[in-house]
Amino acid sequence: RMCNCLAILLLLLLPVDLSYFCFYHACVLSSSSKAKGDGGTADLICEGCNGLINIAENFDDICARREVNESMVMCREADAGCDWTGTIKQYEAHYSKCPLMTIPCLAQGCTSLVPRNQLNEHQESVCIGREIKCPFCDEKIRVANQDQHLRENCPKVKLVCPNQCGVVDLSRDQVAAHRKTCPREKVHCYYANAGCGFHDIRTALPLHHEQNLAYHLQLISRMGEQNKEQMLKANVRLQEKNRELTGMVAMLREQQINVDRKLEAMQSMMDRFSQQMVTVVAHTGSTGCMAFSGITSPTSPPAMQGAASLPAITARLKMEIDALDGAMAVQDVQLSDLSIRQDLSEVKGNNGVLIWRIRDLTRRITDAESGRTPPLY
């Protein structure tokens, strides 16, 4: 009775002494689990005396534990053929290495439980998680995925023609090329873009062409008339755009002329200003007086003020000239862009071939390469 757990009627594991209440023993694990299973309380009923037991007041029975550890037991896999016998203390070391103990296979996708001594054989020949080579493409796959690989992905698996034309020895990567010539592949008529709605197997196409020659000619003629009408409408729109662009080019050229005039006026002003500055410097150095724009002043203070204001006036005029240069550069780019658009609007047709006239081609290429104008394409 000392070596058996009162709660589960098996050999004691971590025995506790209940002698505070009675003369029975129980496992601390089974006692705690029963207490937790009883609504989380700390009390349970002794199976021997039916008394109320408080788990907090019991204590480990070291003598019982020593006696249990020296007890002789057999391996739990004895029914499977393990003949090991030994003490409880030795059992844990044996069971962690017992060749007949069932352990889970750790291969991906495998949930089998196999004896330890058969694990290697299982993983090499039976396990569905082991890697194998595909018999068709030699790709490494898992046994569990073999069916899906052959059904959906393997490029070398043998298939029959999906159109059932009689070809049965096609690999998956050859099917697409075969369908381009398969006699039973459904195709459209050569004149489908013209409006023919034929859609049948490839072998029926020659007969369809032979029987519908007049109909196909009618479709082509109708499509030609539609294209001609669209070309006329496009030509009208291009002429309108050409007139608009011509007006814009004329306006920009007029603006450019005005800018050139302003630049000439600014240059003339700069020349006069430079001459006046030379006069100021000459008079300041020789007579101590300043003559600027017809005004005579005393020697030192006004002369110094005129000399100090010279850099500011020069800088302001330089900024105005730079701004005008930038405006002229923008005008040049816009003129070039409009000129290209005008050339594009002068596209003409000749027997169905579009002709694009490009004027000053050499200059256009040079300007595009230097970045002054947008490229032709």
Tab-separated table of C-alpha atoms in Angstrom:
chain	number	residue	atom	x	y	z
A	1	ARG	CA	0.000	0.000	0.000
A	2	MET	CA	2.958	2.341	0.637
A	3	CYS	CA	4.179	2.089	-2.983
A	4	ASN	CA	0.802	2.546	-4.701
A	5	CYS	CA	-0.863	5.882	-5.338
A	6	LEU	CA	-4.187	6.015	-3.560
A	7	ALA	CA	-5.654	8.313	-6.209
A	8	ILE	CA	-4.775	6.373	-9.398
A	9	LEU	CA	-3.944	2.953	-7.942
A	10	LEU	CA	-0.596	2.850	-9.744
A	11	LEU	CA	3.016	3.080	-8.630
A	12	LEU	CA	3.701	6.282	-6.719
A	13	LEU	CA	5.355	9.148	-8.558
A	14	LEU	CA	6.675	11.928	-6.283
A	15	PRO	CA	4.884	10.433	-3.242
A	16	VAL	CA	3.404	12.604	-0.500
A	17	ASP	CA	2.502	11.410	2.974
A	18	LEU	CA	-1.099	11.885	4.132
A	19	SER	CA	-0.355	10.685	7.672
A	20	TYR	CA	-1.465	14.031	9.041
A	21	PHE	CA	-4.958	12.824	8.181
A	22	CYS	CA	-4.572	9.076	7.751
A	23	PHE	CA	-1.989	6.420	6.931
A	24	TYR	CA	-2.316	6.514	3.131
A	25	HIS	CA	-0.012	7.854	0.398
A	26	ALA	CA	-0.715	9.628	-2.897
A	27	CYS	CA	1.192	11.199	-5.791
A	28	VAL	CA	1.632	14.935	-5.521
A	29	LEU	CA	0.752	15.196	-9.221
A	30	SER	CA	-2.480	13.202	-8.972
A	31	SER	CA	-3.449	15.021	-5.776
A	32	SER	CA	-2.882	18.426	-7.327
A	33	SER	CA	-4.735	17.476	-10.526
A	34	LYS	CA	-7.748	16.228	-8.573
A	35	ALA	CA	-7.765	19.387	-6.509
A	36	LYS	CA	-7.641	21.556	-9.647
A	37	GLY	CA	-10.336	19.469	-11.282
A	38	ASP	CA	-12.603	20.042	-8.273
A	39	GLY	CA	-13.469	23.608	-9.200
A	40	GLY	CA	-9.991	24.904	-8.336
A	41	THR	CA	-10.245	24.238	-4.566
A	42	ALA	CA	-7.295	23.159	-2.448
A	43	ASP	CA	-9.120	20.259	-0.756
A	44	LEU	CA	-9.938	16.727	-1.886
A	45	ILE	CA	-11.465	13.559	-0.419
A	46	CYS	CA	-9.131	10.765	0.591
A	47	GLU	CA	-9.960	7.649	-1.363
A	48	GLY	CA	-9.017	5.478	1.637
A	49	CYS	CA	-10.722	7.085	4.615
A	50	ASN	CA	-13.112	9.513	2.849
A	51	GLY	CA	-11.648	12.328	4.929
A	52	LEU	CA	-11.106	15.884	3.700
A	53	ILE	CA	-7.446	16.474	2.765
A	54	ASN	CA	-5.776	19.878	2.537
A	55	ILE	CA	-2.995	19.649	-0.053
A	56	ALA	CA	-1.068	22.526	1.531
A	57	GLU	CA	-0.539	20.523	4.743
A	58	ASN	CA	0.894	17.336	3.244
A	59	PHE	CA	4.641	16.728	2.860
A	60	ASP	CA	6.977	14.746	0.641
A	61	ASP	CA	7.608	11.247	1.893
A	62	ILE	CA	11.341	10.735	1.303
A	63	CYS	CA	11.318	7.177	2.626
A	64	ALA	CA	8.486	6.195	0.311
A	65	ARG	CA	10.238	7.843	-2.602
A	66	ARG	CA	13.473	5.907	-1.884
A	67	GLU	CA	11.554	2.638	-1.680
A	68	VAL	CA	9.692	3.409	-4.915
A	69	ASN	CA	12.916	4.283	-6.753
A	70	GLU	CA	14.379	0.897	-5.808
A	71	SER	CA	11.329	-1.018	-7.016
A	72	MET	CA	11.881	-3.370	-9.960
A	73	VAL	CA	9.786	-2.684	-13.072
A	74	MET	CA	9.633	-3.754	-16.719
A	75	CYS	CA	9.729	-1.479	-19.762
A	76	ARG	CA	6.326	-0.198	-20.827
A	77	GLU	CA	7.129	-1.539	-24.320
A	78	ALA	CA	7.391	-5.107	-22.981
A	79	ASP	CA	4.359	-6.113	-25.041
A	80	ALA	CA	6.221	-4.923	-28.159
A	81	GLY	CA	9.179	-7.183	-27.283
A	82	CYS	CA	11.428	-5.119	-24.982
A	83	ASP	CA	12.851	-7.430	-22.262
A	84	TRP	CA	14.465	-4.712	-20.144
A	85	THR	CA	13.933	-4.840	-16.357
A	86	GLY	CA	15.361	-2.515	-13.719
A	87	THR	CA	14.561	-0.041	-10.989
A	88	ILE	CA	12.341	2.997	-11.301
A	89	LYS	CA	15.431	5.158	-10.923
A	90	GLN	CA	17.021	3.460	-13.971
A	91	TYR	CA	13.835	3.407	-16.038
A	92	GLU	CA	13.941	6.998	-17.270
A	93	ALA	CA	17.443	6.577	-18.722
A	94	HIS	CA	16.387	3.344	-20.445
A	95	TYR	CA	13.142	4.702	-21.872
A	96	SER	CA	14.862	7.703	-23.460
A	97	LYS	CA	16.898	5.180	-25.519
A	98	CYS	CA	14.535	2.184	-25.752
A	99	PRO	CA	14.660	0.907	-29.352
A	100	LEU	CA	10.996	-0.161	-29.254
A	101	MET	CA	9.659	3.129	-27.914
A	102	THR	CA	7.288	4.783	-30.404
A	103	ILE	CA	8.357	8.321	-31.350
A	104	PRO	CA	6.937	10.802	-33.860
A	105	CYS	CA	8.566	11.220	-37.274
A	106	LEU	CA	9.843	14.789	-37.552
A	107	ALA	CA	9.810	14.985	-41.351
A	108	GLN	CA	7.702	17.784	-42.835
A	109	GLY	CA	4.137	16.664	-43.439
A	110	CYS	CA	4.523	13.267	-41.740
A	111	THR	CA	2.471	12.473	-38.613
A	112	SER	CA	3.475	8.819	-38.181
A	113	LEU	CA	4.490	7.249	-34.851
A	114	VAL	CA	7.146	4.558	-35.337
A	115	PRO	CA	9.492	2.556	-33.057
A	116	ARG	CA	12.838	4.229	-32.551
A	117	ASN	CA	14.750	1.343	-34.151
A	118	GLN	CA	12.638	1.627	-37.331
A	119	LEU	CA	12.822	5.420	-37.729
A	120	ASN	CA	15.681	5.454	-40.260
A	121	GLU	CA	14.026	2.824	-42.425
A	122	HIS	CA	10.735	4.695	-42.223
A	123	GLN	CA	12.318	7.996	-43.279
A	124	GLU	CA	14.187	6.370	-46.163
A	125	SER	CA	11.439	4.248	-47.710
A	126	VAL	CA	7.993	4.921	-46.214
A	127	CYS	CA	7.807	8.489	-44.890
A	128	ILE	CA	5.634	10.810	-46.992
A	129	GLY	CA	7.823	13.762	-45.965
A	130	ARG	CA	11.022	12.405	-47.516
A	131	GLU	CA	12.506	14.021	-50.640
A	132	ILE	CA	12.639	12.115	-53.922
A	133	LYS	CA	13.464	12.970	-57.528
A	134	CYS	CA	10.614	13.407	-59.955
A	135	PRO	CA	10.783	10.480	-62.420
A	136	PHE	CA	10.176	12.856	-65.356
A	137	CYS	CA	12.000	16.139	-64.661
A	138	ASP	CA	14.480	15.090	-61.898
A	139	GLU	CA	13.320	17.943	-59.657
A	140	LYS	CA	13.521	17.263	-55.914
A	141	ILE	CA	10.026	16.995	-54.418
A	142	ARG	CA	8.407	15.520	-51.302
A	143	VAL	CA	6.415	12.315	-51.584
A	144	ALA	CA	3.362	14.074	-50.142
A	145	ASN	CA	3.512	16.626	-52.993
A	146	GLN	CA	4.264	14.208	-55.813
A	147	ASP	CA	0.701	13.909	-57.110
A	148	GLN	CA	0.190	17.670	-57.169
A	149	HIS	CA	3.564	18.175	-58.875
A	150	LEU	CA	2.736	15.695	-61.628
A	151	ARG	CA	-0.798	17.012	-62.020
A	152	GLU	CA	0.027	20.730	-62.184
A	153	ASN	CA	3.723	21.645	-62.419
A	154	CYS	CA	5.995	18.974	-63.911
A	155	PRO	CA	7.135	20.227	-67.358
A	156	LYS	CA	8.185	16.768	-68.595
A	157	VAL	CA	5.203	14.633	-67.576
A	158	LYS	CA	3.577	12.943	-70.560
A	159	LEU	CA	0.150	14.210	-71.615
A	160	VAL	CA	-2.293	13.726	-74.456
A	161	CYS	CA	-3.374	16.548	-76.748
A	162	PRO	CA	-6.128	18.550	-75.005
A	163	ASN	CA	-7.973	18.714	-78.353
A	164	GLN	CA	-7.904	14.900	-78.652
A	165	CYS	CA	-6.264	14.963	-82.055
A	166	GLY	CA	-4.558	11.595	-81.448
A	167	VAL	CA	-1.138	12.748	-80.225
A	168	VAL	CA	-0.476	11.048	-76.871
A	169	ASP	CA	3.257	11.511	-76.220
A	170	LEU	CA	3.442	15.210	-75.422
A	171	SER	CA	5.330	16.643	-72.465
A	172	ARG	CA	3.637	19.544	-70.705
A	173	ASP	CA	6.186	22.058	-72.062
A	174	GLN	CA	5.401	20.931	-75.646
A	175	VAL	CA	1.637	21.390	-75.465
A	176	ALA	CA	1.659	25.122	-76.274
A	177	ALA	CA	3.787	24.627	-79.409
A	178	HIS	CA	1.643	21.658	-80.518
A	179	ARG	CA	-1.583	23.655	-80.263
A	180	LYS	CA	-0.258	26.160	-82.825
A	181	THR	CA	-0.394	23.428	-85.473
A	182	CYS	CA	-2.957	21.014	-83.999
A	183	PRO	CA	-5.611	20.228	-86.650
A	184	ARG	CA	-8.362	20.225	-84.028
A	185	GLU	CA	-7.435	23.514	-82.376
A	186	LYS	CA	-10.210	26.083	-82.733
A	187	VAL	CA	-9.084	29.143	-84.688
A	188	HIS	CA	-10.571	32.367	-86.051
A	189	CYS	CA	-10.868	33.290	-89.711
A	190	TYR	CA	-7.977	35.222	-91.253
A	191	TYR	CA	-10.462	38.045	-91.910
A	192	ALA	CA	-11.728	38.257	-88.334
A	193	ASN	CA	-10.456	41.868	-88.068
A	194	ALA	CA	-12.622	42.731	-91.065
A	195	GLY	CA	-15.719	41.312	-89.352
A	196	CYS	CA	-15.837	37.566	-90.149
A	197	GLY	CA	-17.122	35.625	-87.131
A	198	PHE	CA	-15.882	32.125	-88.121
A	199	HIS	CA	-14.474	30.119	-85.167
A	200	ASP	CA	-13.955	26.399	-85.706
A	201	ILE	CA	-11.263	23.706	-85.886
A	202	ARG	CA	-8.228	24.419	-88.063
A	203	THR	CA	-9.060	21.734	-90.654
A	204	ALA	CA	-12.360	23.494	-91.469
A	205	LEU	CA	-10.631	26.820	-92.269
A	206	PRO	CA	-9.635	26.151	-95.934
A	207	LEU	CA	-13.172	25.140	-96.870
A	208	HIS	CA	-14.543	28.224	-95.132
A	209	HIS	CA	-12.201	30.471	-97.152
A	210	GLU	CA	-13.151	28.746	-100.388
A	211	GLN	CA	-16.897	29.045	-99.814
A	212	ASN	CA	-16.858	32.641	-98.530
A	213	LEU	CA	-14.489	34.395	-100.945
A	214	ALA	CA	-17.058	36.959	-102.090
A	215	TYR	CA	-18.125	37.625	-98.527
A	216	HIS	CA	-14.541	38.225	-97.452
A	217	LEU	CA	-13.968	40.626	-100.370
A	218	GLN	CA	-17.077	42.522	-99.329
A	219	LEU	CA	-15.772	42.776	-95.758
A	220	ILE	CA	-12.371	44.032	-96.966
A	221	SER	CA	-14.013	46.612	-99.236
A	222	ARG	CA	-16.191	47.850	-96.387
A	223	MET	CA	-13.192	48.078	-94.082
A	224	GLY	CA	-11.294	50.067	-96.759
A	225	GLU	CA	-14.157	52.566	-97.032
A	226	GLN	CA	-14.247	52.939	-93.267
A	227	ASN	CA	-10.480	53.497	-93.156
A	228	LYS	CA	-10.723	56.065	-95.964
A	229	GLU	CA	-13.445	57.952	-94.096
A	230	GLN	CA	-11.398	57.908	-90.914
A	231	MET	CA	-8.325	59.181	-92.819
A	232	LEU	CA	-10.341	62.076	-94.264
A	233	LYS	CA	-11.610	63.051	-90.816
A	234	ALA	CA	-8.100	62.805	-89.428
A	235	ASN	CA	-6.782	64.956	-92.277
A	236	VAL	CA	-9.375	67.639	-91.515
A	237	ARG	CA	-8.378	67.625	-87.843
A	238	LEU	CA	-4.704	67.839	-88.778
A	239	GLN	CA	-5.343	70.835	-91.037
A	240	GLU	CA	-7.195	72.607	-88.232
A	241	LYS	CA	-4.317	71.915	-85.855
A	242	ASN	CA	-1.897	73.136	-88.526
A	243	ARG	CA	-3.734	76.466	-88.787
A	244	GLU	CA	-3.726	76.814	-85.004
A	245	LEU	CA	-0.027	76.054	-84.797
A	246	THR	CA	0.751	78.451	-87.633
A	247	GLY	CA	-1.005	81.239	-85.728
A	248	MET	CA	0.855	80.377	-82.546
A	249	VAL	CA	4.193	80.360	-84.402
A	250	ALA	CA	3.459	83.799	-85.861
A	251	MET	CA	2.534	85.142	-82.420
A	252	LEU	CA	5.707	83.748	-80.856
A	253	ARG	CA	7.849	85.175	-83.639
A	254	GLU	CA	6.278	88.580	-83.052
A	255	GLN	CA	7.034	88.244	-79.354
A	256	GLN	CA	10.597	87.310	-80.207
A	257	ILE	CA	10.927	90.458	-82.332
A	258	ASN	CA	9.691	92.547	-79.389
A	259	VAL	CA	12.186	90.864	-77.095
A	260	ASP	CA	14.996	91.567	-79.566
A	261	ARG	CA	13.985	95.212	-79.646
A	262	LYS	CA	14.006	95.395	-75.873
A	263	LEU	CA	17.442	93.795	-75.816
A	264	GLU	CA	18.761	96.327	-78.291
A	265	ALA	CA	17.329	99.158	-76.149
A	266	MET	CA	18.916	97.643	-73.039
A	267	GLN	CA	22.251	97.292	-74.825
A	268	SER	CA	22.109	100.924	-75.942
A	269	MET	CA	21.299	101.956	-72.377
A	270	MET	CA	24.257	99.950	-71.112
A	271	ASP	CA	26.562	101.623	-73.620
A	272	ARG	CA	25.425	105.090	-72.544
A	273	PHE	CA	25.740	104.122	-68.923
A	274	SER	CA	29.295	102.868	-69.482
A	275	GLN	CA	30.250	106.141	-71.158
A	276	GLN	CA	28.764	108.117	-68.260
A	277	MET	CA	30.711	105.980	-65.757
A	278	VAL	CA	33.943	106.680	-67.645
A	279	THR	CA	33.170	110.379	-67.491
A	280	VAL	CA	32.402	110.178	-63.767
A	281	VAL	CA	35.672	108.406	-63.020
A	282	ALA	CA	37.657	110.856	-65.146
A	283	HIS	CA	36.126	113.930	-63.545
A	284	THR	CA	36.426	112.491	-60.040
A	285	GLY	CA	40.127	111.799	-60.501
A	286	SER	CA	41.085	115.143	-62.059
A	287	THR	CA	38.867	117.911	-60.592
A	288	GLY	CA	37.343	116.306	-57.455
A	289	CYS	CA	33.838	116.858	-58.840
A	290	MET	CA	31.299	114.387	-60.240
A	291	ALA	CA	29.305	114.876	-63.432
A	292	PHE	CA	26.619	112.286	-63.868
A	293	SER	CA	23.561	112.735	-66.069
A	294	GLY	CA	24.101	116.502	-66.224
A	295	ILE	CA	24.296	117.054	-62.384
A	296	THR	CA	27.368	118.762	-60.764
A	297	SER	CA	27.996	118.177	-57.062
A	298	PRO	CA	30.668	119.045	-54.481
A	299	THR	CA	33.772	116.963	-54.520
A	300	SER	CA	34.058	114.249	-51.884
A	301	PRO	CA	30.672	113.052	-50.533
A	302	PRO	CA	28.613	113.001	-53.810
A	303	ALA	CA	31.528	111.501	-55.732
A	304	MET	CA	31.830	108.723	-53.224
A	305	GLN	CA	28.052	108.125	-53.333
A	306	GLY	CA	28.118	107.883	-57.155
A	307	ALA	CA	31.024	105.412	-57.010
A	308	ALA	CA	29.210	103.333	-54.383
A	309	SER	CA	25.967	103.183	-56.406
A	310	LEU	CA	27.763	102.009	-59.577
A	311	PRO	CA	28.011	98.267	-58.625
A	312	ALA	CA	24.348	98.141	-57.583
A	313	ILE	CA	23.170	99.682	-60.881
A	314	THR	CA	25.439	97.350	-62.845
A	315	ALA	CA	24.155	94.294	-60.957
A	316	ARG	CA	20.511	95.299	-61.528
A	317	LEU	CA	21.047	95.752	-65.249
A	318	LYS	CA	22.879	92.417	-65.435
A	319	MET	CA	19.931	90.665	-63.721
A	320	GLU	CA	17.518	92.195	-66.234
A	321	ILE	CA	19.675	91.062	-69.143
A	322	ASP	CA	19.903	87.506	-67.714
A	323	ALA	CA	16.115	87.439	-67.336
A	324	LEU	CA	15.684	88.514	-70.962
A	325	ASP	CA	18.185	85.842	-72.074
A	326	GLY	CA	16.155	83.201	-70.196
A	327	ALA	CA	12.940	84.415	-71.782
A	328	MET	CA	14.536	84.205	-75.235
A	329	ALA	CA	15.716	80.631	-74.544
A	330	VAL	CA	12.178	79.630	-73.544
A	331	GLN	CA	10.857	81.305	-76.713
A	332	ASP	CA	13.387	79.318	-78.794
A	333	VAL	CA	12.262	76.007	-77.219
A	334	GLN	CA	8.584	76.836	-77.742
A	335	LEU	CA	9.187	77.869	-81.347
A	336	SER	CA	11.093	74.654	-82.031
A	337	ASP	CA	8.360	72.556	-80.379
A	338	LEU	CA	5.642	74.292	-82.369
A	339	SER	CA	7.659	73.857	-85.550
A	340	ILE	CA	7.926	70.101	-84.874
A	341	ARG	CA	4.203	69.920	-84.236
A	342	GLN	CA	3.559	71.795	-87.481
A	343	ASP	CA	5.730	69.292	-89.346
A	344	LEU	CA	3.811	66.431	-87.713
A	345	SER	CA	0.526	68.017	-88.774
A	346	GLU	CA	1.730	68.050	-92.386
A	347	VAL	CA	1.771	64.246	-92.559
A	348	LYS	CA	0.352	63.178	-95.897
A	349	GLY	CA	-0.723	59.888	-97.365
A	350	ASN	CA	0.339	58.220	-100.551
A	351	ASN	CA	-1.368	54.914	-101.440
A	352	GLY	CA	-1.851	54.052	-97.800
A	353	VAL	CA	1.754	55.042	-96.822
A	354	LEU	CA	2.101	57.975	-94.408
A	355	ILE	CA	4.758	60.570	-95.377
A	356	TRP	CA	6.178	62.933	-92.741
A	357	ARG	CA	7.951	66.008	-94.025
A	358	ILE	CA	10.817	67.182	-91.776
A	359	ARG	CA	12.307	70.548	-92.648
A	360	ASP	CA	15.891	71.531	-91.713
A	361	LEU	CA	16.676	67.985	-90.577
A	362	THR	CA	20.392	68.627	-89.955
A	363	ARG	CA	19.705	71.655	-87.753
A	364	ARG	CA	16.983	69.780	-85.897
A	365	ILE	CA	19.337	66.898	-85.077
A	366	THR	CA	22.074	69.305	-83.913
A	367	ASP	CA	19.659	71.247	-81.669
A	368	ALA	CA	18.243	68.028	-80.190
A	369	GLU	CA	21.701	66.615	-79.442
A	370	SER	CA	22.759	69.864	-77.731
A	371	GLY	CA	19.578	69.921	-75.622
A	372	ARG	CA	18.283	73.232	-76.974
A	373	THR	CA	15.115	71.656	-78.421
A	374	PRO	CA	13.082	68.485	-77.807
A	375	PRO	CA	14.094	65.445	-79.901
A	376	LEU	CA	12.140	64.361	-82.949
A	377	TYR	CA	11.098	61.117	-81.221
